Phi, psi and omega in degrees: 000118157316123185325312206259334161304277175314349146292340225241317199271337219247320198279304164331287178297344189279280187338321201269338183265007173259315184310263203280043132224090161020052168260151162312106142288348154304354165238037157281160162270134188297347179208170165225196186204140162251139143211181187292127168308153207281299222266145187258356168300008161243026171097193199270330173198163196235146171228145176272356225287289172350284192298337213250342176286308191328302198284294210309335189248345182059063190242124157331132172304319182284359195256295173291305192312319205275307181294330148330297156313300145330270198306325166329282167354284208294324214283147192257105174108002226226114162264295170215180181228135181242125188244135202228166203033236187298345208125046203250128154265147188242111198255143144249143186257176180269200126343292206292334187268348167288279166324300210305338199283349174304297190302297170324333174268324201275296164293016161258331168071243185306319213276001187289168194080331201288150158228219183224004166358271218250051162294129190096334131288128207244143223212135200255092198246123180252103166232170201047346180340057191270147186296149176298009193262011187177174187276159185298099167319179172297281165006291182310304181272047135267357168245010164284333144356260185293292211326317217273301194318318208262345157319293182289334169284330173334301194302294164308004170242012177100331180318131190261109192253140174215101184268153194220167156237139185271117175277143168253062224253006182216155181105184176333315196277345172290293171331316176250028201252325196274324185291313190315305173307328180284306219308319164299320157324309173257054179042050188249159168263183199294157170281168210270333158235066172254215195257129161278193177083175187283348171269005172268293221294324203302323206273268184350327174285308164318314218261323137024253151328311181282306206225110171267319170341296177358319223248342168271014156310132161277167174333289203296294184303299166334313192300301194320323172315292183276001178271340197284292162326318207276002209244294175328334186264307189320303171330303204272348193259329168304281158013280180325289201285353165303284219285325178295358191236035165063028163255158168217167209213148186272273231229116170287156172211139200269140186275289180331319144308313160299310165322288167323302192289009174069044213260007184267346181264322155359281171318312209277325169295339139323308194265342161299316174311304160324304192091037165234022176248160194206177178254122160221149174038054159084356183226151192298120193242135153244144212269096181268359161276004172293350176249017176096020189280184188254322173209198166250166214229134187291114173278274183294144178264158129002310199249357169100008190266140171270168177248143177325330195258018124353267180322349244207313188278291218296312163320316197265298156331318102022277155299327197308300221284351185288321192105019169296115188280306202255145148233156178235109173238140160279111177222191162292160200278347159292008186243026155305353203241356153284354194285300197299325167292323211246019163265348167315288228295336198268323190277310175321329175287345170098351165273169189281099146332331173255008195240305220275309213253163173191114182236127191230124135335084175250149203261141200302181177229137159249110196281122176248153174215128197054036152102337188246181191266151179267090218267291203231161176281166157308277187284332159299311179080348172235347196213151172285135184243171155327294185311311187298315191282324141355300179308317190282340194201349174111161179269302191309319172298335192257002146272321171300310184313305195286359189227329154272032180229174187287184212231347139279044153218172199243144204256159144234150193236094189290132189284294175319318192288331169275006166244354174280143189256089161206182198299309183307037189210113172307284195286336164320321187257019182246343182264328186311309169334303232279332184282319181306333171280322159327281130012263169342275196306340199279321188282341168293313203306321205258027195231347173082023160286136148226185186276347191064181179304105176323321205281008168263335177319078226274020194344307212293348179306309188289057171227047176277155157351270191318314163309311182283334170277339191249000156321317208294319214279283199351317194279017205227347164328296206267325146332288184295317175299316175293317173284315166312324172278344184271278171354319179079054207204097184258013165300341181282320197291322137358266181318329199258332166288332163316262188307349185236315190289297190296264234318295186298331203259329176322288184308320175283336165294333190272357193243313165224131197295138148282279181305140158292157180256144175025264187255007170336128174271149167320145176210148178329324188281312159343258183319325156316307146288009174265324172320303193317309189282357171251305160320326167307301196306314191284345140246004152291324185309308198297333197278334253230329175274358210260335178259353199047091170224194219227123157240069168340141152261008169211175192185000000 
């Protein structure tokens, strides 16, 4: 039986103890929810329904908990219902109805953990949006990470997602991204305040080759030459090294694109319509303290130039106007001092800063090796890159790192401890399951064991300790998946495939036999775990895609 099948039965008995003592049933709730009790000697899953009924019917809560229980009591899978403190009931299943959730995962297969939680929300998720002027920092892919991780979970809560990356393909920092690109070309060193490393010379070459011309260029065509090129090679090498680490992205969207289409005056007419703009010293001002901003923030300069956060407003307008309900932006932990403009900013638009808009934080990252921090790349020459931590521990390691801790702390990531194959290497001991569950069933395969037929399928067989601990955690998957997504906290799903999943199934291998021993005969109990060992192996894989990881059949 499924948390939401026993919710469903818990909801049931209610109907019927209000029914026969003549109560408003208009003050049921159309669903409910069971969980897991902290301690688990106080049973298989626990409920509130009591306490949260009592005032609305002016029934005592302990009063409602024992006729509930009663009825409980009677439910076909429901071994007893026990009522604690005020009125909490602590419900046990029998065997047969516990076990049964085996069969269930295993024919549900990709789609078990999935719901309809967040069905009806269409939801804007922008993350990594790193300027074209260099390869993806570290910074970045922890939010190429989570960002991908937290995609897939939306998605798997009903949500209708649309992730986007933001090109910062216009202003300055493109300007001094085109000189940095001449100065190398004509063997100079960087301007002082452009870009270094070894990919402005690599870019340079590039652009080079494609346009030879160039190098007969006066200075003012040249740069324009490479700025056009050099941003176009950047594009594709972010693009490139995204995509080798399983990001993908539904829409790049170009800063420079607003610009062209004029969606930056769009904007500005939009917040004059509002009535929050205003003229000073010559420049277009929007007044973001009526909303709690620290001061107000300049669109237009004097001189007729817009300012980034112009763009940002035009932007934020924009997704709005795509039918994005929610926007989700990801940034860094130097952009913390943006949350208060652009929830002004949002509200100036006339929309709820807490409903429309939603901006998460992320905490630096450090790549370590012997103990110490990994100051600069080979090829950046100033930040550590994607490629580099990739080089070092693997995409499967360096999504799993990045992704199991919350995203407002700040991590380090030990070179050694993520490439070693032992239990202490987190995702080593969450794949090892996955392979080991593999495993399991192949050698069952050659041994003539198999699960048989559901409708042969003994659950009630599945009542060792162990079996029954690693049932609890299986069932709490589409729980944990749900909270994560709701919560932006895909480190749960992390945690709980560690602590709950591998950890409960170790224990359960170490303890009950799958395989027959030597001339052992097949036995009904045989196939039962093996039912076990397969709803394992199927929800370490889903929770594990959920992270864009890997779940190996061999390790």
């Amino acid at each position: 039986m499924t948390p939401a099948e026993l919710a469903s039965v818990v909801l049931a008995a209610a109907h019927a103890v209000f029914e026969q003592r003549g109560l408003d049933r208009a003050a049921l709730p159309a669903s409910t929810v069971v969980e897991r009790p902290r301690n688990p000697e106080h049973g298989d899953y626990a409920s509130t329904l009591a306490l949260q009924l009592s005032k609305k019917v002016g029934v005592p809560p302990r009063d409602l908990a024992g006729a509930l229980a009663d009825e409980l009591g009677r439910a076909e899978g429901v071994k007893s219902v026990e009522i604690a403190g005020p009125g909490f009931l602590n419900i046990r299943l029998d065997a047969a109805a516990a076990g049964q959730l085996a069969r269930v995962i295993v024919e549900t297969g990709a789609e078990y953990g999935r719901s309809d939680r967040l069905a009806g929300e269409k939801i804007n998720l922008e993350f990594v949006s790193a300027n074209p002027t260099g390869p993806v920092h570290i910074g970045g892919v922890r939010w190429a990470a989570v960002g991908d991780a937290l995609s897939r979970l939306l998605r798997a809560t009903g949500a209708n997602v649309g992730t986007e990356y933001y090109f910062n393909d216009a202003g300055s920092q493109i300007d001094r991204f085109a000189r940095s690109l001449l100065a190398a070309a004509k063997g100079e060193p960087a301007p002082e305040d452009g870009y270094g490393g070894a990919y402005i010379a690599e870019i340079a070459a590039e652009v080079q080759a494609r346009r030879p011309e160039v190098s007969s260029l006066d200075d003012d065509a040249a740069q324009e030459v490479f700025r056009v090129e050099g941003v176009a090679l950047m594009f594709d090498e972010i693009r490139s090294s995204l995509r080798d680490f399983g990001v993908e992205f539904d829409t790049y969207f170009n800063e420079k694109d607003l610009h062209d289409r004029g969606e930056l005056d769009l904007a500005l007419n939009r917040l004059r319509e509002q009535g929050h703009l205003y003229e000073s010293e010559g420049a277009t001002w929007l007044r973001t303290t009526d909303f709690g901003d620290d001061k107000d923030r300049v669109l237009r300069k004097s001189n007729g130039e817009w300012t980034y956060f112009a763009a940002d407003c035009a932007y934020y307008l924009d997704k709005r106007e795509r039918g994005f309900e929610r926007v989700v932006i990801m940034l860094g932990a130097d952009h913390h001092g943006y949350i208060g403009r652009m929830k002004a900013m949002s509200a100036c638009f006339g929309d709820d800063p807490e409903r429309n808009l939603e901006i998460l934080i992320g905490q630096l990252v450090n790549l370590l090796r012997d103990g110490a921090p990994m100051r600069m790349s080979k090829r950046a020459g100033t930040v550590i890159t994607l490629e580099d931590l990739v080089d070092a521990i693997g995409v499967d390691a360096s999504r799993y790192a990045l992704a199991r801790y919350s995203s407002d702390s700040p991590i380090d990531i030990d070179i050694e401890l993520w490439t070693r194959a032992t239990r202490d290497n987190p995702v080593y001991y969450v794949q090892y399951v996955a392979a080991r569950t593999a495993g399991v069933a192949r050698n069952a395969a050659e041994v003539g064991l198999v699960p048989g037929d559901a409708d042969a399928f003994r659950p009630e067989l599945l009542a060792h300790e162990k079996e029954n601990e690693l049932l609890k955690a299986l069932a709490q998957f589409p729980a944990v998946v749900a909270t994560a997504a709701e919560l932006r906290e895909p480190h749960r799903v992390a945690r709980y495939l560690e602590e709950s999943v591998a950890a409960s199934y170790h224990r359960f291998y170490d303890n009950c036999r799958v395989l027959p021993l030597g001339d052992e005969e097949i036995t009904d109990l045989h196939r039962a775990r093996l039912w076990l060992n397969n709803a394992t192996r199927t929800v370490i894989a889903n929770g594990l895609h959920l992270l864009g990881v890997s779940a190996p059949e061999r390790m």
